mmCIF file of C-alpha atoms in Angstrom:
data_model
loop_
_atom_site.group_PDB
_atom_site.id
_atom_site.type_symbol
_atom_site.label_atom_id
_atom_site.label_comp_id
_atom_site.label_asym_id
_atom_site.label_seq_id
_atom_site.Cartn_x
_atom_site.Cartn_y
_atom_site.Cartn_z
ATOM 1 C CA UNK X 748 -7.029 -17.276 -1.875
ATOM 2 C CA UNK X 749 -10.404 -18.384 -3.177
ATOM 3 C CA UNK X 750 -13.373 -19.357 -1.056
ATOM 4 C CA UNK X 751 -13.057 -23.019 -2.055
ATOM 5 C CA UNK X 752 -12.040 -25.340 0.737
ATOM 6 C CA UNK X 753 -11.284 -28.443 -1.368
ATOM 7 C CA UNK X 754 -7.638 -29.213 -2.001
ATOM 8 C CA UNK X 755 -6.660 -31.300 -5.003
ATOM 9 C CA UNK X 756 -4.068 -33.817 -3.744
ATOM 10 C CA UNK X 757 -3.309 -35.482 -7.076
ATOM 11 C CA UNK X 758 0.234 -34.121 -6.896
ATOM 12 C CA UNK X 759 0.738 -35.805 -3.522
ATOM 13 C CA UNK X 760 -0.489 -39.140 -4.843
ATOM 14 C CA UNK X 761 1.853 -38.935 -7.832
ATOM 15 C CA UNK X 762 4.705 -37.879 -5.520
ATOM 16 C CA UNK X 763 5.961 -35.307 -8.008
ATOM 17 C CA UNK X 764 9.289 -33.664 -7.276
ATOM 18 C CA UNK X 765 9.506 -29.932 -7.946
ATOM 19 C CA UNK X 766 12.510 -27.629 -8.312
ATOM 20 C CA UNK X 767 12.399 -24.282 -6.511
ATOM 21 C CA UNK X 768 14.549 -21.861 -8.545
ATOM 22 C CA UNK X 769 15.228 -18.199 -7.808
ATOM 23 C CA UNK X 770 15.694 -16.125 -10.987
ATOM 24 C CA UNK X 771 16.827 -12.499 -11.521
ATOM 25 C CA UNK X 772 14.053 -9.945 -11.991
ATOM 26 C CA UNK X 773 15.204 -8.984 -15.491
ATOM 27 C CA UNK X 774 14.883 -12.608 -16.560
ATOM 28 C CA UNK X 775 11.281 -12.918 -15.379
ATOM 29 C CA UNK X 776 10.511 -9.607 -17.111
ATOM 30 C CA UNK X 777 11.834 -10.993 -20.389
ATOM 31 C CA UNK X 778 9.708 -14.135 -19.974
ATOM 32 C CA UNK X 779 6.584 -11.999 -19.674
ATOM 33 C CA UNK X 780 7.264 -10.600 -23.165
ATOM 34 C CA UNK X 781 6.890 -14.045 -24.719
ATOM 35 C CA UNK X 782 3.578 -15.399 -25.957
ATOM 36 C CA UNK X 783 1.838 -18.315 -24.226
ATOM 37 C CA UNK X 784 3.121 -20.825 -26.776
ATOM 38 C CA UNK X 785 6.611 -19.391 -27.298
ATOM 39 C CA UNK X 786 9.784 -21.036 -26.041
ATOM 40 C CA UNK X 787 11.535 -18.934 -23.391
ATOM 41 C CA UNK X 788 14.695 -21.005 -23.160
ATOM 42 C CA UNK X 789 16.245 -24.393 -22.558
ATOM 43 C CA UNK X 790 17.619 -26.136 -19.459
ATOM 44 C CA UNK X 791 20.586 -28.450 -19.798
ATOM 45 C CA UNK X 792 21.580 -31.012 -17.174
ATOM 46 C CA UNK X 793 25.004 -32.615 -17.481
ATOM 47 C CA UNK X 794 27.288 -34.679 -15.293
ATOM 48 C CA UNK X 795 30.970 -33.826 -14.958
ATOM 49 C CA UNK X 796 33.286 -35.809 -12.743
ATOM 50 C CA UNK X 797 30.333 -37.267 -10.887
ATOM 51 C CA UNK X 798 28.780 -33.853 -10.250
ATOM 52 C CA UNK X 799 25.521 -32.651 -11.794
ATOM 53 C CA UNK X 800 25.664 -29.258 -13.501
ATOM 54 C CA UNK X 801 22.508 -27.405 -14.500
ATOM 55 C CA UNK X 802 22.232 -24.271 -16.644
ATOM 56 C CA UNK X 803 19.523 -22.259 -18.377
ATOM 57 C CA UNK X 804 19.923 -20.673 -21.812
ATOM 58 C CA UNK X 805 17.491 -17.853 -22.637
ATOM 59 C CA UNK X 806 15.831 -17.869 -26.042
ATOM 60 C CA UNK X 807 17.594 -15.513 -28.440
ATOM 61 C CA UNK X 808 14.289 -13.818 -29.293
ATOM 62 C CA UNK X 809 14.040 -12.539 -25.705
ATOM 63 C CA UNK X 810 17.563 -11.150 -25.287
ATOM 64 C CA UNK X 811 16.890 -7.680 -26.712
ATOM 65 C CA UNK X 812 16.550 -5.048 -23.995
ATOM 66 C CA UNK X 813 16.790 -1.737 -25.860
ATOM 67 C CA UNK X 814 19.388 0.966 -26.239
ATOM 68 C CA UNK X 815 22.468 0.553 -24.090
ATOM 69 C CA UNK X 816 23.360 4.240 -23.935
ATOM 70 C CA UNK X 817 24.356 7.204 -26.097
ATOM 71 C CA UNK X 818 27.468 5.607 -27.547
ATOM 72 C CA UNK X 819 26.735 1.954 -26.791
ATOM 73 C CA UNK X 820 25.200 -0.766 -28.909
ATOM 74 C CA UNK X 821 21.701 -2.016 -27.987
ATOM 75 C CA UNK X 822 21.861 -3.828 -24.676
ATOM 76 C CA UNK X 823 21.029 -7.505 -24.434
ATOM 77 C CA UNK X 824 20.083 -9.739 -21.553
ATOM 78 C CA UNK X 825 22.640 -12.465 -20.801
ATOM 79 C CA UNK X 826 21.626 -15.805 -22.293
ATOM 80 C CA UNK X 827 23.581 -18.264 -20.165
ATOM 81 C CA UNK X 828 22.607 -18.727 -16.518
ATOM 82 C CA UNK X 829 24.271 -21.550 -14.560
ATOM 83 C CA UNK X 830 22.438 -22.860 -11.511
ATOM 84 C CA UNK X 831 23.820 -22.711 -8.002
ATOM 85 C CA UNK X 832 22.400 -25.744 -6.275
ATOM 86 C CA UNK X 833 21.395 -25.626 -2.601
ATOM 87 C CA UNK X 834 20.312 -28.360 -0.243
ATOM 88 C CA UNK X 835 16.668 -28.426 0.809
ATOM 89 C CA UNK X 836 17.743 -29.237 4.340
ATOM 90 C CA UNK X 837 15.298 -30.509 6.933
ATOM 91 C CA UNK X 838 12.449 -28.448 5.504
ATOM 92 C CA UNK X 839 9.385 -29.824 3.770
ATOM 93 C CA UNK X 840 8.423 -27.348 1.055
ATOM 94 C CA UNK X 841 5.241 -27.811 -0.962
ATOM 95 C CA UNK X 842 4.188 -26.091 -4.183
ATOM 96 C CA UNK X 843 0.544 -25.174 -4.781
ATOM 97 C CA UNK X 844 -1.278 -23.802 -7.815
ATOM 98 C CA UNK X 845 -4.593 -22.009 -7.917
ATOM 99 C CA UNK X 846 -7.131 -21.428 -10.681
ATOM 100 C CA UNK X 847 -10.705 -20.176 -10.766
ATOM 101 C CA UNK X 848 -11.985 -23.486 -12.137
ATOM 102 C CA UNK X 849 -9.931 -26.114 -10.297
ATOM 103 C CA UNK X 850 -9.350 -24.276 -7.043
ATOM 104 C CA UNK X 851 -6.164 -25.055 -5.111
ATOM 105 C CA UNK X 852 -4.018 -28.018 -6.161
ATOM 106 C CA UNK X 853 -0.902 -29.548 -4.698
ATOM 107 C CA UNK X 854 1.710 -29.695 -7.463
ATOM 108 C CA UNK X 855 4.415 -31.545 -5.574
ATOM 109 C CA UNK X 856 7.208 -31.429 -3.028
ATOM 110 C CA UNK X 857 10.375 -29.373 -3.472
ATOM 111 C CA UNK X 858 13.269 -31.767 -3.989
ATOM 112 C CA UNK X 859 15.892 -29.271 -5.209
ATOM 113 C CA UNK X 860 16.595 -25.596 -4.525
ATOM 114 C CA UNK X 861 18.668 -23.555 -6.940
ATOM 115 C CA UNK X 862 19.635 -20.009 -7.839
ATOM 116 C CA UNK X 863 19.755 -18.941 -11.477
ATOM 117 C CA UNK X 864 22.837 -16.693 -11.836
ATOM 118 C CA UNK X 865 24.069 -14.806 -14.937
ATOM 119 C CA UNK X 866 27.520 -15.087 -16.433
ATOM 120 C CA UNK X 867 29.494 -11.870 -15.872
ATOM 121 C CA UNK X 868 30.100 -11.065 -19.549
ATOM 122 C CA UNK X 869 29.812 -7.813 -21.539
ATOM 123 C CA UNK X 870 26.034 -8.110 -21.857
ATOM 124 C CA UNK X 871 25.650 -8.470 -18.101
ATOM 125 C CA UNK X 872 27.921 -5.471 -17.455
ATOM 126 C CA UNK X 873 25.840 -3.319 -19.847
ATOM 127 C CA UNK X 874 22.677 -4.495 -18.127
ATOM 128 C CA UNK X 875 23.997 -3.520 -14.682
ATOM 129 C CA UNK X 876 25.083 -0.155 -16.089
ATOM 130 C CA UNK X 877 21.547 0.491 -17.356
ATOM 131 C CA UNK X 878 20.035 -0.522 -14.021
ATOM 132 C CA UNK X 879 22.350 1.872 -12.137
ATOM 133 C CA UNK X 880 21.525 4.712 -14.530
ATOM 134 C CA UNK X 881 17.797 4.072 -14.141
ATOM 135 C CA UNK X 882 18.041 4.018 -10.339
ATOM 136 C CA UNK X 883 19.904 7.374 -10.257
ATOM 137 C CA UNK X 884 17.706 9.102 -12.858
ATOM 138 C CA UNK X 885 15.727 12.087 -11.598
ATOM 139 C CA UNK X 886 12.113 11.595 -12.651
ATOM 140 C CA UNK X 887 10.863 14.936 -11.317
ATOM 141 C CA UNK X 888 11.999 17.831 -13.477
ATOM 142 C CA UNK X 889 10.950 21.484 -13.440
ATOM 143 C CA UNK X 890 9.997 23.032 -16.758
ATOM 144 C CA UNK X 891 9.176 26.644 -17.591
ATOM 145 C CA UNK X 892 5.949 27.049 -19.561
ATOM 146 C CA UNK X 893 5.377 29.789 -22.104
ATOM 147 C CA UNK X 894 1.620 29.754 -21.668
ATOM 148 C CA UNK X 895 -0.959 28.345 -19.293
ATOM 149 C CA UNK X 896 -2.078 24.776 -19.946
ATOM 150 C CA UNK X 897 -5.763 24.377 -19.214
ATOM 151 C CA UNK X 898 -6.373 20.938 -20.751
ATOM 152 C CA UNK X 899 -5.268 19.020 -17.670
ATOM 153 C CA UNK X 900 -5.748 21.409 -14.773
ATOM 154 C CA UNK X 901 -7.506 24.754 -14.767
ATOM 155 C CA UNK X 902 -6.593 27.083 -11.890
ATOM 156 C CA UNK X 903 -9.493 28.310 -9.783
ATOM 157 C CA UNK X 904 -9.693 31.348 -7.530
ATOM 158 C CA UNK X 905 -10.961 29.268 -4.625
ATOM 159 C CA UNK X 906 -11.437 25.562 -3.992
ATOM 160 C CA UNK X 907 -14.690 23.966 -2.880
ATOM 161 C CA UNK X 908 -13.334 22.879 0.502
ATOM 162 C CA UNK X 909 -12.184 26.446 1.207
ATOM 163 C CA UNK X 910 -15.611 27.797 0.283
ATOM 164 C CA UNK X 911 -17.309 25.261 2.575
ATOM 165 C CA UNK X 912 -14.944 26.161 5.416
ATOM 166 C CA UNK X 913 -15.568 29.887 5.058
ATOM 167 C CA UNK X 914 -19.328 29.306 4.939
ATOM 168 C CA UNK X 915 -19.175 27.228 8.124
ATOM 169 C CA UNK X 916 -16.985 29.836 9.808
ATOM 170 C CA UNK X 917 -19.419 32.624 8.954
ATOM 171 C CA UNK X 918 -22.428 30.650 10.183
ATOM 172 C CA UNK X 919 -20.722 29.923 13.511
ATOM 173 C CA UNK X 920 -19.683 33.553 13.802
ATOM 174 C CA UNK X 921 -23.293 34.654 13.577
ATOM 175 C CA UNK X 922 -24.226 32.689 16.698
ATOM 176 C CA UNK X 923 -25.671 35.085 19.267
ATOM 177 C CA UNK X 924 -25.013 34.483 22.943
ATOM 178 C CA UNK X 925 -28.205 33.539 24.743
ATOM 179 C CA UNK X 926 -28.934 34.316 28.376
ATOM 180 C CA UNK X 927 -26.797 32.232 30.722
ATOM 181 C CA UNK X 928 -29.796 30.671 32.426
ATOM 182 C CA UNK X 929 -31.301 29.727 29.048
ATOM 183 C CA UNK X 930 -28.079 27.958 28.093
ATOM 184 C CA UNK X 931 -28.002 26.172 31.437
ATOM 185 C CA UNK X 932 -31.582 24.990 30.938
ATOM 186 C CA UNK X 933 -30.697 23.585 27.514
ATOM 187 C CA UNK X 934 -27.615 21.838 28.904
ATOM 188 C CA UNK X 935 -29.403 20.295 31.876
ATOM 189 C CA UNK X 936 -32.220 19.165 29.597
ATOM 190 C CA UNK X 937 -29.697 17.496 27.271
ATOM 191 C CA UNK X 938 -27.800 15.778 30.104
ATOM 192 C CA UNK X 939 -31.073 14.351 31.421
ATOM 193 C CA UNK X 940 -31.263 12.343 28.192
ATOM 194 C CA UNK X 941 -27.610 11.325 27.909
ATOM 195 C CA UNK X 942 -24.708 11.425 30.312
ATOM 196 C CA UNK X 943 -21.910 12.230 27.862
ATOM 197 C CA UNK X 944 -21.625 14.666 24.935
ATOM 198 C CA UNK X 945 -18.740 15.994 22.911
ATOM 199 C CA UNK X 946 -18.427 19.733 22.345
ATOM 200 C CA UNK X 947 -19.683 19.588 18.760
ATOM 201 C CA UNK X 948 -22.899 17.898 19.859
ATOM 202 C CA UNK X 949 -23.468 20.516 22.570
ATOM 203 C CA UNK X 950 -22.876 23.347 20.087
ATOM 204 C CA UNK X 951 -25.488 21.835 17.775
ATOM 205 C CA UNK X 952 -27.949 21.556 20.688
ATOM 206 C CA UNK X 953 -27.461 25.029 22.182
ATOM 207 C CA UNK X 954 -26.481 26.987 19.029
ATOM 208 C CA UNK X 955 -23.934 28.870 21.126
ATOM 209 C CA UNK X 956 -20.348 29.946 20.335
ATOM 210 C CA UNK X 957 -17.764 27.376 21.439
ATOM 211 C CA UNK X 958 -15.828 29.685 23.774
ATOM 212 C CA UNK X 959 -18.978 30.901 25.517
ATOM 213 C CA UNK X 960 -20.296 27.355 25.844
ATOM 214 C CA UNK X 961 -17.050 26.091 27.360
ATOM 215 C CA UNK X 962 -17.120 28.838 29.983
ATOM 216 C CA UNK X 963 -20.495 27.569 31.212
ATOM 217 C CA UNK X 964 -19.503 23.911 30.949
ATOM 218 C CA UNK X 965 -16.450 24.434 33.161
ATOM 219 C CA UNK X 966 -18.768 25.567 35.962
ATOM 220 C CA UNK X 967 -21.260 22.699 35.817
ATOM 221 C CA UNK X 968 -19.396 19.944 34.004
ATOM 222 C CA UNK X 969 -16.296 17.782 33.893
ATOM 223 C CA UNK X 970 -14.225 17.098 30.788
ATOM 224 C CA UNK X 971 -13.007 13.499 30.333
ATOM 225 C CA UNK X 972 -9.395 13.368 29.170
ATOM 226 C CA UNK X 973 -9.183 9.566 29.171
ATOM 227 C CA UNK X 974 -11.187 6.421 29.632
ATOM 228 C CA UNK X 975 -14.014 5.014 27.529
ATOM 229 C CA UNK X 976 -15.684 8.460 27.339
ATOM 230 C CA UNK X 977 -12.585 10.365 26.318
ATOM 231 C CA UNK X 978 -13.102 13.882 24.816
ATOM 232 C CA UNK X 979 -16.643 14.213 26.192
ATOM 233 C CA UNK X 980 -18.366 16.378 28.807
ATOM 234 C CA UNK X 981 -20.585 15.300 31.689
ATOM 235 C CA UNK X 982 -22.211 17.286 34.498
ATOM 236 C CA UNK X 983 -20.698 17.275 37.961
ATOM 237 C CA UNK X 984 -22.227 14.920 40.531
ATOM 238 C CA UNK X 985 -23.871 17.768 42.451
ATOM 239 C CA UNK X 986 -25.830 18.817 39.357
ATOM 240 C CA UNK X 987 -27.138 15.362 38.451
ATOM 241 C CA UNK X 988 -30.793 14.399 38.904
#
């Protein structure tokens, strides 16, 4: 939707009736191949024995679909599509259009609902056969290469994220345990400023190994497993102030 709030109600004033028609996907795909000024087909409306019959005939230029198989002739999309008419019922369905220049416009009210169905002829059977073959085709195939291909992807001995991880691991491994009282002083000083810290923040403050730091924290602090301060540490009440 655009940011425009104005709604063009010209369609409501003209009381235009609109048909809502469901078409097969292959038919809409063939329409997209046509140019903006080309004719995609014709709709015929006839009356037989007091009943209205509607059908759509696809333009012959848009029937070609490609090869039908190894031993088959080129497949074609069915041309004739009779409509199955449905009642609108108690619903009120509206059709809108939207453009960058005119914004949103009301085109009219749906007065007829229909379903565009193909005739089950040879062309339709070939089309269904192609669709089944496409749906069962394996798109991922393994292929043995005679030589390394370096134009797309060049193997490396180590990736950047692995290098960064190893560097971080080495730097943390070099942390030297400070005196227990010195660590306690740093912790109490930090908790005087803020009540809650996660373990990463405390490691950055004290520059101590995680396992050593947790040993001290378990004596003076409480770990929050839930609540608004989940996954953080705070000192026990007797060590506050």
